[in-house]
Coordinates of C-alpha atoms in Angstrom, one line a residue:
X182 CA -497.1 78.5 185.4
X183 CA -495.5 75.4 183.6
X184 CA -492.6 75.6 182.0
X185 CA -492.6 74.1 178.0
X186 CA -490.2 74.7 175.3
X187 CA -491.2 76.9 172.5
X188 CA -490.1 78.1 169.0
X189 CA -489.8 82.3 168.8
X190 CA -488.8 84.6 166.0
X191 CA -486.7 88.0 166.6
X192 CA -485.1 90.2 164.9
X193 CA -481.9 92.3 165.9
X194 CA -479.1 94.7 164.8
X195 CA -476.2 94.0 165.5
X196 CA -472.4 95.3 163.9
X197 CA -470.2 93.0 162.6
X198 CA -466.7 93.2 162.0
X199 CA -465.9 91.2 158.4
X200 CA -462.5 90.0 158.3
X201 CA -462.0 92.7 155.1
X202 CA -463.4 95.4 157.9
X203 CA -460.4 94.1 160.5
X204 CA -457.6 94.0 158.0
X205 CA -459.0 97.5 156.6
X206 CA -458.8 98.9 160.0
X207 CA -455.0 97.9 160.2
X208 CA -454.2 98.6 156.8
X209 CA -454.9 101.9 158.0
X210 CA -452.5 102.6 161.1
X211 CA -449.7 100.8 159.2
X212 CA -446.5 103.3 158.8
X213 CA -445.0 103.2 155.2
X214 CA -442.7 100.6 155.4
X215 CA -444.6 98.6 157.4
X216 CA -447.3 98.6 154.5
X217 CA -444.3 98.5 152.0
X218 CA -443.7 95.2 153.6
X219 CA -447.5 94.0 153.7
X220 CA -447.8 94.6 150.1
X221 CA -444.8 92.6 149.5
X222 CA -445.8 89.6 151.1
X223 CA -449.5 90.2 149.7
X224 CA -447.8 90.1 146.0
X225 CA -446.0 87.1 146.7
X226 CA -449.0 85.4 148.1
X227 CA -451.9 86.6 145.4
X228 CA -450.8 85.8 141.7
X229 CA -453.4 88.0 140.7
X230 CA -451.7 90.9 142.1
X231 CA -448.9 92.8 140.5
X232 CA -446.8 95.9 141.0
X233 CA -447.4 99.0 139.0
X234 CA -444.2 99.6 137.0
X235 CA -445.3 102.1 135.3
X236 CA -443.0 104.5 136.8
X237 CA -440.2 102.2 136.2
X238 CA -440.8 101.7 132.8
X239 CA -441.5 105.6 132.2
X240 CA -437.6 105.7 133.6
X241 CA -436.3 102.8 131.7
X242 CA -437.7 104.6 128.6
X243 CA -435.7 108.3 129.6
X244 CA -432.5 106.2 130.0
X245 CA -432.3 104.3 127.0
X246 CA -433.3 107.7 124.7
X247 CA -430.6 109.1 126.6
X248 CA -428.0 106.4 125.5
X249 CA -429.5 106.9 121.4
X250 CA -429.1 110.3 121.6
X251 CA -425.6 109.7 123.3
X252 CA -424.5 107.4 120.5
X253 CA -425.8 109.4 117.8
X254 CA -423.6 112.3 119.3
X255 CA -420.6 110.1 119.2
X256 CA -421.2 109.1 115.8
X257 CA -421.9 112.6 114.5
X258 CA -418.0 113.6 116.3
X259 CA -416.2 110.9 114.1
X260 CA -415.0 109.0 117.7
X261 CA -417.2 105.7 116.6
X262 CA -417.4 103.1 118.5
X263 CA -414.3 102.5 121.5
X264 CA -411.0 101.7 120.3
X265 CA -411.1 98.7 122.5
X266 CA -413.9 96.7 120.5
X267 CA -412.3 98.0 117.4
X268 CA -409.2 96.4 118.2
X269 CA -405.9 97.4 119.4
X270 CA -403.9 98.4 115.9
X271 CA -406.9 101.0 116.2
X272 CA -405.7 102.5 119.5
X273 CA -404.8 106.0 119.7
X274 CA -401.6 107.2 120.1
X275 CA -399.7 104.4 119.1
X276 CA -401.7 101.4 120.3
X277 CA -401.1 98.9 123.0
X278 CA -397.0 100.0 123.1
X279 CA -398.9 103.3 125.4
X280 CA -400.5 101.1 128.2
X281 CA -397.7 100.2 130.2
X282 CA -399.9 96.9 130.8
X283 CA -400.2 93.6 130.0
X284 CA -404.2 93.2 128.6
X285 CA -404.3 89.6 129.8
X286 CA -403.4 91.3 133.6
X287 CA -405.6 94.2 133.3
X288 CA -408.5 92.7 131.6
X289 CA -408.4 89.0 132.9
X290 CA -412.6 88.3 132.9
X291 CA -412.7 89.0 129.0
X292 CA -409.2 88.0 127.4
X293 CA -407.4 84.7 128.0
X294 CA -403.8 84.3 128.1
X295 CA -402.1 82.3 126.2
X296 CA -400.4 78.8 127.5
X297 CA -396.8 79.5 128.3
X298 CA -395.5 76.6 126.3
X299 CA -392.0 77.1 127.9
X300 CA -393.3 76.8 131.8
X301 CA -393.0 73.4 132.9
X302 CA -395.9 70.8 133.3
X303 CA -396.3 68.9 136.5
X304 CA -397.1 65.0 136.2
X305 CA -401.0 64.5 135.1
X306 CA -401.3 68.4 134.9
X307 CA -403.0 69.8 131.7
X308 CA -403.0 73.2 130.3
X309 CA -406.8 72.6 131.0
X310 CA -406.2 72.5 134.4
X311 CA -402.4 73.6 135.2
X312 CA -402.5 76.8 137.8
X313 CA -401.9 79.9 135.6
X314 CA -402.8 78.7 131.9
X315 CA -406.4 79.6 131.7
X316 CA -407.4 83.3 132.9
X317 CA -410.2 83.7 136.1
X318 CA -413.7 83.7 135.1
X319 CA -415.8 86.5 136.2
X320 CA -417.8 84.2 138.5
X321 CA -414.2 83.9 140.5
X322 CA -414.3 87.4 141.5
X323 CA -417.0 88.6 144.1
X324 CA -417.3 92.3 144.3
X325 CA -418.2 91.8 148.1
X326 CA -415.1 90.4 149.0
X327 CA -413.2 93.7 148.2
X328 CA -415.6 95.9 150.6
X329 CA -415.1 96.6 153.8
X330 CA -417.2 95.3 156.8
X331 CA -418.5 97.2 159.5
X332 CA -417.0 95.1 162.5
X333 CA -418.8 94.6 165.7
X334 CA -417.3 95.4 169.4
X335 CA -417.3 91.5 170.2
X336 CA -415.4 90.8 166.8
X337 CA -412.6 93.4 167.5
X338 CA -412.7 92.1 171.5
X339 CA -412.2 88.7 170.2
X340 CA -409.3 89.3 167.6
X341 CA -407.7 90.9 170.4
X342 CA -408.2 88.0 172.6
X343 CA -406.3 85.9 170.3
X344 CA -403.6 87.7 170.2
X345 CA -403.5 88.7 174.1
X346 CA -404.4 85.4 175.2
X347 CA -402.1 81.3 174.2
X348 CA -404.1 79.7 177.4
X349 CA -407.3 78.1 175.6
X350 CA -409.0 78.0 178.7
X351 CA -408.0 81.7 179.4
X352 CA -409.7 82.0 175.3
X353 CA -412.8 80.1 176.6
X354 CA -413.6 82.3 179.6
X355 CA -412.4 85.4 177.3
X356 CA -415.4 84.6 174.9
X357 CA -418.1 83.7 177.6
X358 CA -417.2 87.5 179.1
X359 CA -417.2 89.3 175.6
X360 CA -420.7 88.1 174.7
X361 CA -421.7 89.5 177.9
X362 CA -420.4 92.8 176.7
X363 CA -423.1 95.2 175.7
X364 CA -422.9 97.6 172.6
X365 CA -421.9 100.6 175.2
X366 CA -418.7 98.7 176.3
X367 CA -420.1 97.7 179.6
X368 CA -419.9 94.1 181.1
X369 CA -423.1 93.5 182.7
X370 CA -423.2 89.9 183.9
X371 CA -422.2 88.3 187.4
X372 CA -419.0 87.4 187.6
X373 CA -419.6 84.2 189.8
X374 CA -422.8 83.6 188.0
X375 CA -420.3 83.2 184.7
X376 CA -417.9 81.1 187.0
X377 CA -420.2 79.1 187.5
X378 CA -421.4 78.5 184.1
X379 CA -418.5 77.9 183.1
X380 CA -417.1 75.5 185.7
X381 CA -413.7 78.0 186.3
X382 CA -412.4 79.6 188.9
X383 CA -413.5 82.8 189.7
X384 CA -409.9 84.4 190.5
X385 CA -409.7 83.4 186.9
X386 CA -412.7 84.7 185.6
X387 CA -412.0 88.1 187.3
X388 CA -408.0 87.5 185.8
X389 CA -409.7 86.9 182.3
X390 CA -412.2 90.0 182.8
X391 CA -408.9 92.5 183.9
X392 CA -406.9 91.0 180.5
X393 CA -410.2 92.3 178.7
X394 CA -410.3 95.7 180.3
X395 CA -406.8 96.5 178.9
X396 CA -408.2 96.1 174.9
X397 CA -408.9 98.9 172.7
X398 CA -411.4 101.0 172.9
X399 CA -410.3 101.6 176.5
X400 CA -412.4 101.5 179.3
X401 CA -414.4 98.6 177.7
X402 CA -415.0 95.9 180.2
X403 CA -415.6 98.0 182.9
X404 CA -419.1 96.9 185.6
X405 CA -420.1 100.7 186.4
X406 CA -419.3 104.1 185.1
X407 CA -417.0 104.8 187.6
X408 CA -414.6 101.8 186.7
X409 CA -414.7 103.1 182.8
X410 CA -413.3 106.2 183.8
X411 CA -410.4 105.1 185.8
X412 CA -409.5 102.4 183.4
X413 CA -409.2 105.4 181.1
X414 CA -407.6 107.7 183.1
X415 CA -404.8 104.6 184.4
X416 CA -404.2 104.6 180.6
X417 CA -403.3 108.4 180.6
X418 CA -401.1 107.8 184.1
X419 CA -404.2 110.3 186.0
X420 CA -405.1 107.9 188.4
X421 CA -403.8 109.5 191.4
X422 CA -405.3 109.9 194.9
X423 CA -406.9 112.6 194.1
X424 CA -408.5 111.4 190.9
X425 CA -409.7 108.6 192.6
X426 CA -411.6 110.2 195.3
X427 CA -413.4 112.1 192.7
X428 CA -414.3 109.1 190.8
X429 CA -415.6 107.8 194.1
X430 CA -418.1 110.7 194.2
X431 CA -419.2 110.7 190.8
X432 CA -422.7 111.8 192.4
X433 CA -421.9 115.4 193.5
X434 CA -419.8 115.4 190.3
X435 CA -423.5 115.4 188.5
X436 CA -424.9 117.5 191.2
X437 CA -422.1 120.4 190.6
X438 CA -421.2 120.5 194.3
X439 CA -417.4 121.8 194.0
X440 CA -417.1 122.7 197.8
X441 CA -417.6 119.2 198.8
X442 CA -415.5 117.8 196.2
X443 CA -412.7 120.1 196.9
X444 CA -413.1 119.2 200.7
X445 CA -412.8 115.4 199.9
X446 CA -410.6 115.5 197.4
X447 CA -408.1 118.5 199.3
X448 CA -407.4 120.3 196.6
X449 CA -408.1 123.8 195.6
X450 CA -410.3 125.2 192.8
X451 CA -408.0 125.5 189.9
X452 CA -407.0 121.8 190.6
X453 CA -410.6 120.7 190.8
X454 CA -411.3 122.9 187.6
X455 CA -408.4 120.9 185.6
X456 CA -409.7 117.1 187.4
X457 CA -413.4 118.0 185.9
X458 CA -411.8 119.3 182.9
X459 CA -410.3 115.6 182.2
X460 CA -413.3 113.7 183.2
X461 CA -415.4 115.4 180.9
X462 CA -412.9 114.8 178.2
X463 CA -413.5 110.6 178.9
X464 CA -415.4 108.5 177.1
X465 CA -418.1 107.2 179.4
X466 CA -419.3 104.6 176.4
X467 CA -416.4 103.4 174.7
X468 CA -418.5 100.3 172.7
X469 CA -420.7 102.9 170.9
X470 CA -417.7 103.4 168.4
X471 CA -418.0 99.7 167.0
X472 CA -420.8 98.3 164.9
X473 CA -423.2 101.0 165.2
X474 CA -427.0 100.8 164.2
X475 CA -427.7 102.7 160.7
X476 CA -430.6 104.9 162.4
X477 CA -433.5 104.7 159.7
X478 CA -434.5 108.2 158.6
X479 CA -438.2 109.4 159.0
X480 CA -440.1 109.4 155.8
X481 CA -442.8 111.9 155.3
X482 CA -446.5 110.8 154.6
X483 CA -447.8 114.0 153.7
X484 CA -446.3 116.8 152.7
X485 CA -446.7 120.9 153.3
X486 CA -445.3 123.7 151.6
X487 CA -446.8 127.4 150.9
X488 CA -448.8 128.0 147.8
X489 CA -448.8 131.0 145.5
X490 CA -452.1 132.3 147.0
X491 CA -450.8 132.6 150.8
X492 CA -452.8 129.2 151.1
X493 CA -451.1 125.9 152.6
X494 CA -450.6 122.9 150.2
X495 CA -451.5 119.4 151.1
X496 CA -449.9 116.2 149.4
X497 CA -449.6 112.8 149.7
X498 CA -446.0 111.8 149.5
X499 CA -446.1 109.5 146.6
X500 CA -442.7 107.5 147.4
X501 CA -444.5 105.8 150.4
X502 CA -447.7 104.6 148.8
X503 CA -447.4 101.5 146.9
X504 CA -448.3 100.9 143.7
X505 CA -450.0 97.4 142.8
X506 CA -453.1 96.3 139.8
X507 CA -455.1 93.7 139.5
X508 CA -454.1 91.6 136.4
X509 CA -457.4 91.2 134.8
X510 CA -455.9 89.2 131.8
X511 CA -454.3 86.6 133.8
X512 CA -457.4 85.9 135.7
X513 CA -459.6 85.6 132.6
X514 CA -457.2 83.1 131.2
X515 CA -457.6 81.1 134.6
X516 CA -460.8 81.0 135.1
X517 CA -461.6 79.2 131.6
X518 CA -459.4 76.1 132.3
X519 CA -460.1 76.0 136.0
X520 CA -462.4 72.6 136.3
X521 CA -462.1 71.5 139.6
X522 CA -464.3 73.6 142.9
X523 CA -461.5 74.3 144.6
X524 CA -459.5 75.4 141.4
X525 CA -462.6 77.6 141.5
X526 CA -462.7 79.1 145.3
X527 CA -459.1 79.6 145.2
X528 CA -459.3 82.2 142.1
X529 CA -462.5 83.6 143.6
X530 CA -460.9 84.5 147.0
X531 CA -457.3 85.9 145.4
X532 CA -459.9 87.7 143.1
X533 CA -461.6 89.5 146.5
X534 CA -458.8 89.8 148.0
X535 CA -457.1 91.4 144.7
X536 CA -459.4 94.1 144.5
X537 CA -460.4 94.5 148.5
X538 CA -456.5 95.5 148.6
X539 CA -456.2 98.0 145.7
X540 CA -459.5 99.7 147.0
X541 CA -458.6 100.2 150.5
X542 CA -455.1 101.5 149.8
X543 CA -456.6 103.7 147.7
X544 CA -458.9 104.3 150.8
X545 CA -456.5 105.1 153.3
X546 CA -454.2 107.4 150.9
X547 CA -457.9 109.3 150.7
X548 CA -458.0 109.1 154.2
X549 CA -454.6 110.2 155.5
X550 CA -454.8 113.2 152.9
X551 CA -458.3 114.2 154.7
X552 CA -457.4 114.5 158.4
X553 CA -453.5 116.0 157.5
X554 CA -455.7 118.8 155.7
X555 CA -457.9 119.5 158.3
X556 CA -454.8 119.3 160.7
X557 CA -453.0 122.0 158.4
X558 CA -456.0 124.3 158.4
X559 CA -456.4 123.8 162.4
X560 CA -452.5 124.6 163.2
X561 CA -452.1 127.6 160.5
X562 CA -450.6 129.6 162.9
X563 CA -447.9 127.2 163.9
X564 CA -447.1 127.1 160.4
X565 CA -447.1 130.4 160.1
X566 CA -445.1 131.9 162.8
X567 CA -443.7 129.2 165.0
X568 CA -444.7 126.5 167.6
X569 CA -445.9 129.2 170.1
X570 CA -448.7 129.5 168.5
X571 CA -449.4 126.0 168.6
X572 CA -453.5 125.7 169.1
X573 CA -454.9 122.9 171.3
X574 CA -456.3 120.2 169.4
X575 CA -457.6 117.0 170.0
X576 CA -459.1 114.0 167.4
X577 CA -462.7 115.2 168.8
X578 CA -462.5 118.3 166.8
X579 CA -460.6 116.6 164.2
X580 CA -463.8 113.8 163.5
X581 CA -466.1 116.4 163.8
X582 CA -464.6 118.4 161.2
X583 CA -464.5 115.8 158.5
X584 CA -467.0 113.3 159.7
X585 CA -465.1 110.7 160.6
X586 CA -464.8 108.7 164.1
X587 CA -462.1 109.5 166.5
X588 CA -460.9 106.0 166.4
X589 CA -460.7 106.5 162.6
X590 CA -458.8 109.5 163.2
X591 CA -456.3 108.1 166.1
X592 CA -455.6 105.5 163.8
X593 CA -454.5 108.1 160.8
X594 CA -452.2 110.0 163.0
X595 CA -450.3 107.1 164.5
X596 CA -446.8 106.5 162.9
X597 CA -447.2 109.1 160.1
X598 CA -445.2 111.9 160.0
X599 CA -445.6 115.3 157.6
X600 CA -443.0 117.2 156.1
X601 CA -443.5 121.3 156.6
X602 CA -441.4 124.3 156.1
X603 CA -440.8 123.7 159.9
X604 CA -439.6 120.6 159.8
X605 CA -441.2 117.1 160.1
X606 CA -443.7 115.8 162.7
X607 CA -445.7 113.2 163.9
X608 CA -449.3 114.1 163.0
X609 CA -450.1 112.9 166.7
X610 CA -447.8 116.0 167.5
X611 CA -450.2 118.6 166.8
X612 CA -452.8 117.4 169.2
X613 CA -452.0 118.6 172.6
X614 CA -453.8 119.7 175.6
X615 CA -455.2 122.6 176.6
X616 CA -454.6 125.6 179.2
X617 CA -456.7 127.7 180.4
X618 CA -455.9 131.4 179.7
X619 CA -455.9 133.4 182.9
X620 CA -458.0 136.4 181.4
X621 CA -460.6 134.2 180.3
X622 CA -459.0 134.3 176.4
X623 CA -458.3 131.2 174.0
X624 CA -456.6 128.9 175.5
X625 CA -452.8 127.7 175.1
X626 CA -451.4 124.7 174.2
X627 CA -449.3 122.7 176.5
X628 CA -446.6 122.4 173.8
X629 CA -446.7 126.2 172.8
X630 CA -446.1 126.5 177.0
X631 CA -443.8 124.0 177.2
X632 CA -441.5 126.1 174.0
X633 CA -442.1 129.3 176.8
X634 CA -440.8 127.3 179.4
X635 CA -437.9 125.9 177.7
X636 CA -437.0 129.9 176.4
X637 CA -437.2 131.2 179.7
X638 CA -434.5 128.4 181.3
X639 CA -431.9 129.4 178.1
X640 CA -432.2 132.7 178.2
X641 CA -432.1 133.1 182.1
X642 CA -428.6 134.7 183.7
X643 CA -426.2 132.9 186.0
X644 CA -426.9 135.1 188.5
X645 CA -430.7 135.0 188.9
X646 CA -431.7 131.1 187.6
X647 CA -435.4 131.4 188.0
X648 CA -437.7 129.3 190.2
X649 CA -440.6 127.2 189.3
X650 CA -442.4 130.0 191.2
X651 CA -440.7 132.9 189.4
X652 CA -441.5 131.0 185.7
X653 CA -445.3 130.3 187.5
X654 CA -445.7 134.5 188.0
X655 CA -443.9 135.0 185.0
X656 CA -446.5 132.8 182.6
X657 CA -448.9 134.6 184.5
X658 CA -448.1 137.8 183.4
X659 CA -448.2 136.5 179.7
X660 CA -451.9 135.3 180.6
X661 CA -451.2 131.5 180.9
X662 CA -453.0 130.1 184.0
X663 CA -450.6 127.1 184.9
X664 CA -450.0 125.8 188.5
X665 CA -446.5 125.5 190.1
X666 CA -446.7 121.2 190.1
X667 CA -447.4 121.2 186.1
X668 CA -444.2 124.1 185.3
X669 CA -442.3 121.2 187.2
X670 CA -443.8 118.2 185.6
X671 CA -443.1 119.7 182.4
X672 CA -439.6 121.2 183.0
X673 CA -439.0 117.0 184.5
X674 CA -440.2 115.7 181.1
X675 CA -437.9 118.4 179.0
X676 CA -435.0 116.3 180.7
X677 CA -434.4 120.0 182.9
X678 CA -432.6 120.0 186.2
X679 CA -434.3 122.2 188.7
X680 CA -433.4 125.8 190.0
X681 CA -430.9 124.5 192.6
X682 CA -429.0 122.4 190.2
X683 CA -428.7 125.0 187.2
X684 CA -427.3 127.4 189.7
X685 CA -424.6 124.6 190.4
X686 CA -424.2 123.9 186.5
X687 CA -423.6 127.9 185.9
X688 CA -421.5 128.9 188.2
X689 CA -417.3 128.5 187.4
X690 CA -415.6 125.6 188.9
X691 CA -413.3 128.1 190.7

């Protein structure tokens, strides 16, 4: 048949995503401060969006009734107002002659002292600008100045440096090593890769390096764990044959295996029980001491606690939700002087964007509260009586329950955390996998196994350390059908040596 062109009308469905529906979506998987800081650069960016302060002001209020009624108490007494404003022929008991101070010392940002007519002028100098004749201005002083700062391992390696060290070429190669110093006190760089670099020699750079290693904290410097500890133990005068041979076999030092140690080292067991008894008292990161990281503390989303019915309790944890209104009054001012079109889409768009913001966080709070309430009816029991009773879960049942989309639901959970009686979790920690109970009960979760696991390697003797197969018959008899591979997958993610190793860990170095 010929082929001609030809006009034809459909119609289709198709879903969009809306640049409002894209933000929405990650407006809702933000963590606190990570919205904290959206808002913030939303209310500088909007001028139609402000912060609630009606908290704040609710608090300003309380204080300043609390100074009224703290004056009016001080009136009532007779004390008035302070002695100081009064003036000093006012001062109790006896006036200024009690101070033992000079007011124009003591007090140098409100009183001026007086010119000292009898100390002589230099030529040109007025009492204007003499040294001494007027008193410091408050703007002089900076409160910052007077607190002390957190120093960092390469600033205390570098004041050292300049004190060790009059060679400036010996300072140069000092500093290119120190700011290949990591926090943990470890150099980490090629030494002829820095020689190199630098254009040096590298019996220098390795002369520079050995100046370094003999700084406070000591042991920092040092290319491998092994060098750490003898730079330590050269410091106490340990380094002896001896010592160093068990450095040199720092691996069966971590695998517990005293009879070859013993053999390699020739000593007996009360020596090699005093040799490990030092090398555990070493410091095997001697840079974590300076300029350490302020960990940021976990901030609950939601919070739990027991109600006076038996029932559980579900809030939103105000403190993380911002706060912020759409001023209505500013826009209507705007929008009757605006003249020109793009006067009038710029208002228009801050205006949608001004009230898309304030209704999806609203939105999310209503969201987050929904699927940590369904979570808290889910994992009752774990509330209740402990994580052994940890339920399996997964965002399926979660959706279902509230009809939402597991998407929607992956996306609450992710970075929020909620505060219970037992502590607080990530909401993603309640959903766990299943096992299969091996009389054909409910099944178990792999958390609640992995607690059972856990208890059974604590509370296990030195004499009889159980096998993955003994911990596999034992979870048996409790009714959990589990597999010998996943005891030992999840003893490996619980950081757990095996059977072999334990036995080595618990049994006396002599």
């Amino acid at each position: 048949m010929p082929l001609s062109p030809k006009l034809e009308l459909r119609q289709s469905q198709s879903l969009v995503m809306t640049p409002q529906l894209m933000q929405a979506i990650k407006l809702l998987q933000l963590s606190n401060l990570d919205l904290v800081a959206y808002v913030d650069a939303e209310l500088e960016r909007n001028p139609l969006l402000e912060r609630d302060e009606a908290d704040n002001d609710r608090g300003d209020a309380a204080a300043a009734d609390d100074y009224e009624r703290a004056d009016s108490a001080a009136e009532k007494s007779g004390e008035g107002p302070e002695w100081m404003e009064a003036g000093l022929d006012a001062a109790p008991d006896g006036g200024i002659e009690k101070l033992d101070a000079d007011l124009g010392n003591v007090f140098q940002d409100d009183h001026q002292r007086a010119p000292d007519e009898t100390a002589p002028m230099l030529p040109g100098e007025t009492w204007s600008t003499a040294p001494n004749r007027q008193a410091i201005s408050s703007e002089d002083y900076n409160l910052e100045a007077f607190v002390a700062e957190d120093k960092s391992l390469a600033d205390h390696l570098t004041d050292q440096l300049g004190l060790a060290a009059t060679d400036p070429t010996i300072r140069l190669i000092g500093k290119a090593l120190i700011d290949d110093i990591d926090e943990a006190g470890y150099f980490r760089a090629d030494l002829g890769s820095v020689a190199e670099r630098l254009g040096a020699p590298a019996d220098l750079v390795e002369q520079t390096l050995r100046l370094i290693q003999t700084f406070e904290p000591v042991g920092v410097g040092a290319r491998d764990l092994a060098e750490c500890l003898a730079i330590q133990l050269r410091e106490r005068d340990r380094f002896d044959p001896a010592m160093a041979a068990l450095i040199a076999n720092l691996d069966l030092v971590a695998r517990r295996d005293h009879s070859a140690l013993k053999r390699i080292c020739a000593v007996d067991d009360e020596d090699l029980s005093a040799m490990l008894a030092e090398i555990r008292a070493l410091n095997p990161k001697p840079g974590n001491a300076y300029g350490a990281v302020v960990v940021q503390p976990v901030i609950p989303d939601v919070m739990v606690r027991p109600g006076p019915d038996g029932a559980w309790l579900v809030e939103l944890n105000s403190g993380t939700l911002p706060r912020v209104l759409v001023n209505q009054t500013y826009y209507a001012t705007v929008a009757k002087s605006r003249k020109k079109d793009a006067d009038k889409a710029y208002i228009a768009d801050c205006l949608q964007t001004a009230n898309w913001l304030v209704k999806s966080l609203d939105q999310r709070a209503r969201t987050i509260l929904k699927v940590a309430t369904e979570i808290v009816r889910q994992q009752d029991a774990f509330l209740a009586f402990g994580v052994q009773h940890l339920r399996p879960l997964n965002l399926k049942t979660v959706a279902e329950a509230i009809g939402m989309h597991e998407s929607t639901v992956s996306r609450v959970t992710s970075n929020k955390y909620m505060a219970t009686t037992r502590g607080i979790f990530e909401l993603k920690y309640f959903f766990t996998a299943s096992i299969a109970s091996a009389e054909g009960g409910d099944a178990y979760s792999a958390e609640a196994v992995r607690y059972r696991i856990r208890r059974l390697i604590d509370d296990e003797p030195a004499s009889d350390v159980l096998s993955d197969d003994t911990i596999v018959k034992i979870l048996r008899g409790s009714g959990i059908d589990i597999a010998r591979r996943t005891v030992a997958k999840y003893r490996e993610a619980m950081r757990i040596p095996s059977s072999v190793q334990r036995r080595r860990e618990k049994q006396p170095a002599y």
